[in-house]
Amino acid sequence: GVSVEQLIGATKEQIGAFFESFTAAADNSDEAKLAVTQAASALAWRDEQHVRENRALYRAKFAAVLAELDGCLEVSAPAGGFYLWPRTPCDEREFARELYRRCNVLVLPGSFLSRPTPHGDPGARRVRMALVAGLEECVEAARRIRGFVATL
């Protein structure tokens, strides 16, 4: 699969070509699903409660982590998605490496998910923070990040 991050920095022609090839592959797919798989899928897709709970959990994580990072890193809540993309005060690879080495917190350098364009690299001096852990663990990681940034 391809994520949106992989298309950041692509030209309109490259994005168009990707979607044309994706559509052609999907149109030619002849994958049959077992009736039991179809029934289980239909049942799962009808359950929206877990979706509402998961959205509420992410809203709480974003609010708590953003509050902890306020004034520390340039970062804002995403309009959609599961990640925060703060601007780093130094090279994003060095930031990620040292944050892990000193604080045991993993983030992904933005340049690992982007491509340079004539206008620059959209991933440069940014890291991707995935708030997939529990609320308390995310807040603790944000506290460690705040402490780490204070040393830079």
Short mmCIF file of N, CA, C and O in Angstrom, two decimals, residues 13-67:
data_model
loop_
_atom_site.label_atom_id
_atom_site.label_comp_id
_atom_site.label_asym_id
_atom_site.label_seq_id
_atom_site.Cartn_x
_atom_site.Cartn_y
_atom_site.Cartn_z
N GLU A 13 1.39 15.04 -12.08
CA GLU A 13 1.48 13.95 -13.05
C GLU A 13 1.80 12.63 -12.36
O GLU A 13 1.23 11.60 -12.69
N GLN A 14 2.72 12.66 -11.39
CA GLN A 14 3.07 11.45 -10.66
C GLN A 14 1.89 10.93 -9.85
O GLN A 14 1.63 9.73 -9.81
N ILE A 15 1.17 11.84 -9.21
CA ILE A 15 -0.01 11.43 -8.43
C ILE A 15 -1.07 10.86 -9.36
O ILE A 15 -1.67 9.82 -9.08
N GLY A 16 -1.29 11.52 -10.51
CA GLY A 16 -2.26 11.02 -11.49
C GLY A 16 -1.90 9.65 -11.99
O GLY A 16 -2.75 8.76 -12.10
N ALA A 17 -0.61 9.44 -12.30
CA ALA A 17 -0.16 8.13 -12.78
C ALA A 17 -0.35 7.06 -11.71
O ALA A 17 -0.76 5.94 -12.01
N PHE A 18 -0.08 7.42 -10.44
CA PHE A 18 -0.28 6.46 -9.36
C PHE A 18 -1.74 6.03 -9.29
O PHE A 18 -2.06 4.85 -9.23
N PHE A 19 -2.66 7.00 -9.31
CA PHE A 19 -4.07 6.66 -9.18
C PHE A 19 -4.59 5.90 -10.40
O PHE A 19 -5.43 5.01 -10.26
N GLU A 20 -4.05 6.20 -11.58
CA GLU A 20 -4.44 5.43 -12.77
C GLU A 20 -4.01 3.98 -12.64
O GLU A 20 -4.79 3.07 -12.91
N SER A 21 -2.76 3.75 -12.19
CA SER A 21 -2.29 2.37 -12.04
C SER A 21 -3.03 1.66 -10.92
O SER A 21 -3.34 0.48 -11.02
N PHE A 22 -3.32 2.39 -9.83
CA PHE A 22 -4.07 1.80 -8.72
C PHE A 22 -5.47 1.39 -9.17
O PHE A 22 -5.93 0.30 -8.87
N THR A 23 -6.14 2.26 -9.90
CA THR A 23 -7.50 1.98 -10.40
C THR A 23 -7.48 0.79 -11.34
O THR A 23 -8.34 -0.09 -11.27
N ALA A 24 -6.49 0.75 -12.23
CA ALA A 24 -6.39 -0.38 -13.17
C ALA A 24 -6.19 -1.68 -12.42
O ALA A 24 -6.82 -2.69 -12.74
N ALA A 25 -5.34 -1.68 -11.41
CA ALA A 25 -5.10 -2.90 -10.63
C ALA A 25 -6.36 -3.31 -9.89
O ALA A 25 -6.72 -4.49 -9.84
N ALA A 26 -7.06 -2.35 -9.30
CA ALA A 26 -8.29 -2.65 -8.56
C ALA A 26 -9.37 -3.19 -9.50
O ALA A 26 -10.10 -4.12 -9.16
N ASP A 27 -9.46 -2.61 -10.70
CA ASP A 27 -10.45 -3.06 -11.67
C ASP A 27 -10.18 -4.48 -12.14
O ASP A 27 -11.10 -5.22 -12.49
N ASN A 28 -8.91 -4.88 -12.15
CA ASN A 28 -8.55 -6.21 -12.63
C ASN A 28 -8.46 -7.23 -11.51
O ASN A 28 -8.12 -8.37 -11.74
N SER A 29 -8.74 -6.81 -10.30
CA SER A 29 -8.68 -7.72 -9.17
C SER A 29 -9.90 -8.62 -9.18
O SER A 29 -11.03 -8.17 -9.33
N ASP A 30 -9.68 -9.88 -9.04
CA ASP A 30 -10.77 -10.85 -9.06
C ASP A 30 -10.71 -11.69 -7.80
O ASP A 30 -10.82 -12.90 -7.83
N GLU A 31 -10.52 -11.00 -6.66
CA GLU A 31 -10.38 -11.71 -5.40
C GLU A 31 -11.77 -12.07 -4.87
O GLU A 31 -12.59 -11.20 -4.60
N ALA A 32 -12.04 -13.35 -4.73
CA ALA A 32 -13.32 -13.79 -4.19
C ALA A 32 -13.20 -13.94 -2.67
O ALA A 32 -12.21 -14.43 -2.16
N LYS A 33 -14.22 -13.53 -1.96
CA LYS A 33 -14.25 -13.67 -0.51
C LYS A 33 -15.17 -14.82 -0.13
O LYS A 33 -16.24 -14.98 -0.71
N LEU A 34 -14.75 -15.58 0.85
CA LEU A 34 -15.60 -16.64 1.36
C LEU A 34 -16.84 -16.02 1.99
O LEU A 34 -16.79 -14.93 2.55
N ALA A 35 -17.95 -16.73 1.93
CA ALA A 35 -19.20 -16.22 2.50
C ALA A 35 -19.05 -15.90 3.98
O ALA A 35 -19.57 -14.89 4.46
N VAL A 36 -18.31 -16.72 4.72
CA VAL A 36 -18.13 -16.49 6.15
C VAL A 36 -17.32 -15.20 6.36
O VAL A 36 -17.59 -14.43 7.29
N THR A 37 -16.34 -14.93 5.50
CA THR A 37 -15.55 -13.70 5.60
C THR A 37 -16.42 -12.50 5.29
O THR A 37 -16.34 -11.46 5.96
N GLN A 38 -17.27 -12.61 4.28
CA GLN A 38 -18.19 -11.53 3.93
C GLN A 38 -19.15 -11.24 5.08
O GLN A 38 -19.41 -10.08 5.41
N ALA A 39 -19.67 -12.27 5.71
CA ALA A 39 -20.60 -12.09 6.82
C ALA A 39 -19.91 -11.43 8.01
O ALA A 39 -20.46 -10.52 8.64
N ALA A 40 -18.69 -11.87 8.32
CA ALA A 40 -17.93 -11.27 9.43
C ALA A 40 -17.62 -9.80 9.12
O ALA A 40 -17.71 -8.93 10.00
N SER A 41 -17.24 -9.50 7.89
CA SER A 41 -16.95 -8.12 7.49
C SER A 41 -18.18 -7.25 7.62
O SER A 41 -18.11 -6.13 8.14
N ALA A 42 -19.32 -7.75 7.15
CA ALA A 42 -20.56 -6.98 7.24
C ALA A 42 -20.91 -6.67 8.69
O ALA A 42 -21.31 -5.55 9.03
N LEU A 43 -20.73 -7.64 9.55
CA LEU A 43 -21.00 -7.45 10.98
C LEU A 43 -20.05 -6.41 11.58
O LEU A 43 -20.47 -5.50 12.30
N ALA A 44 -18.77 -6.53 11.26
CA ALA A 44 -17.78 -5.58 11.79
C ALA A 44 -18.04 -4.17 11.30
O ALA A 44 -17.92 -3.20 12.06
N TRP A 45 -18.40 -4.01 10.04
CA TRP A 45 -18.62 -2.67 9.47
C TRP A 45 -19.85 -2.00 10.07
O TRP A 45 -19.99 -0.79 10.04
N ARG A 46 -20.78 -2.78 10.60
CA ARG A 46 -21.98 -2.19 11.21
C ARG A 46 -21.71 -1.63 12.59
O ARG A 46 -22.46 -0.80 13.09
N ASP A 47 -20.65 -2.09 13.24
CA ASP A 47 -20.33 -1.66 14.60
C ASP A 47 -19.58 -0.33 14.57
O ASP A 47 -18.41 -0.29 14.22
N GLU A 48 -20.25 0.73 14.93
CA GLU A 48 -19.63 2.06 14.93
C GLU A 48 -19.19 2.48 16.34
O GLU A 48 -18.51 3.49 16.48
N GLN A 49 -19.58 1.74 17.35
CA GLN A 49 -19.23 2.12 18.72
C GLN A 49 -17.72 2.17 18.92
O GLN A 49 -17.20 3.12 19.51
N HIS A 50 -17.00 1.17 18.42
CA HIS A 50 -15.54 1.16 18.57
C HIS A 50 -14.91 2.34 17.83
O HIS A 50 -13.90 2.89 18.27
N VAL A 51 -15.52 2.77 16.75
CA VAL A 51 -15.01 3.92 16.00
C VAL A 51 -15.17 5.19 16.84
O VAL A 51 -14.23 5.98 16.96
N ARG A 52 -16.34 5.37 17.42
CA ARG A 52 -16.56 6.55 18.27
C ARG A 52 -15.61 6.55 19.46
O ARG A 52 -15.04 7.58 19.83
N GLU A 53 -15.41 5.38 20.08
CA GLU A 53 -14.51 5.28 21.22
C GLU A 53 -13.07 5.60 20.82
O GLU A 53 -12.35 6.30 21.54
N ASN A 54 -12.65 5.08 19.68
CA ASN A 54 -11.28 5.31 19.20
C ASN A 54 -11.06 6.79 18.86
O ASN A 54 -10.01 7.35 19.19
N ARG A 55 -12.05 7.42 18.25
CA ARG A 55 -11.94 8.85 17.94
C ARG A 55 -11.82 9.67 19.22
O ARG A 55 -11.02 10.60 19.30
N ALA A 56 -12.61 9.33 20.22
CA ALA A 56 -12.56 10.05 21.50
C ALA A 56 -11.18 9.85 22.16
O ALA A 56 -10.61 10.79 22.71
N LEU A 57 -10.65 8.64 22.08
CA LEU A 57 -9.33 8.36 22.63
C LEU A 57 -8.26 9.20 21.95
O LEU A 57 -7.41 9.80 22.61
N TYR A 58 -8.30 9.28 20.62
CA TYR A 58 -7.32 10.08 19.90
C TYR A 58 -7.48 11.57 20.21
O TYR A 58 -6.48 12.28 20.36
N ARG A 59 -8.71 12.05 20.32
CA ARG A 59 -8.91 13.46 20.68
C ARG A 59 -8.27 13.75 22.04
O ARG A 59 -7.61 14.78 22.22
N ALA A 60 -8.45 12.84 22.99
CA ALA A 60 -7.87 13.03 24.32
C ALA A 60 -6.34 13.00 24.25
O ALA A 60 -5.67 13.82 24.89
N LYS A 61 -5.78 12.08 23.48
CA LYS A 61 -4.33 12.00 23.35
C LYS A 61 -3.77 13.26 22.69
O LYS A 61 -2.78 13.83 23.17
N PHE A 62 -4.39 13.70 21.60
CA PHE A 62 -3.92 14.91 20.93
C PHE A 62 -3.96 16.10 21.87
O PHE A 62 -3.00 16.86 21.97
N ALA A 63 -5.07 16.27 22.59
CA ALA A 63 -5.20 17.41 23.50
C ALA A 63 -4.14 17.38 24.59
O ALA A 63 -3.49 18.40 24.87
N ALA A 64 -3.93 16.23 25.20
CA ALA A 64 -2.96 16.11 26.30
C ALA A 64 -1.53 16.31 25.82
O ALA A 64 -0.74 17.03 26.44
N VAL A 65 -1.18 15.70 24.69
CA VAL A 65 0.18 15.81 24.17
C VAL A 65 0.44 17.23 23.67
O VAL A 65 1.50 17.81 23.94
N LEU A 66 -0.53 17.83 22.98
CA LEU A 66 -0.35 19.20 22.51
C LEU A 66 -0.20 20.17 23.68
O LEU A 66 0.61 21.09 23.62
N ALA A 67 -0.94 19.94 24.75
CA ALA A 67 -0.81 20.80 25.94
C ALA A 67 0.59 20.67 26.53
O ALA A 67 1.20 21.67 26.94
#
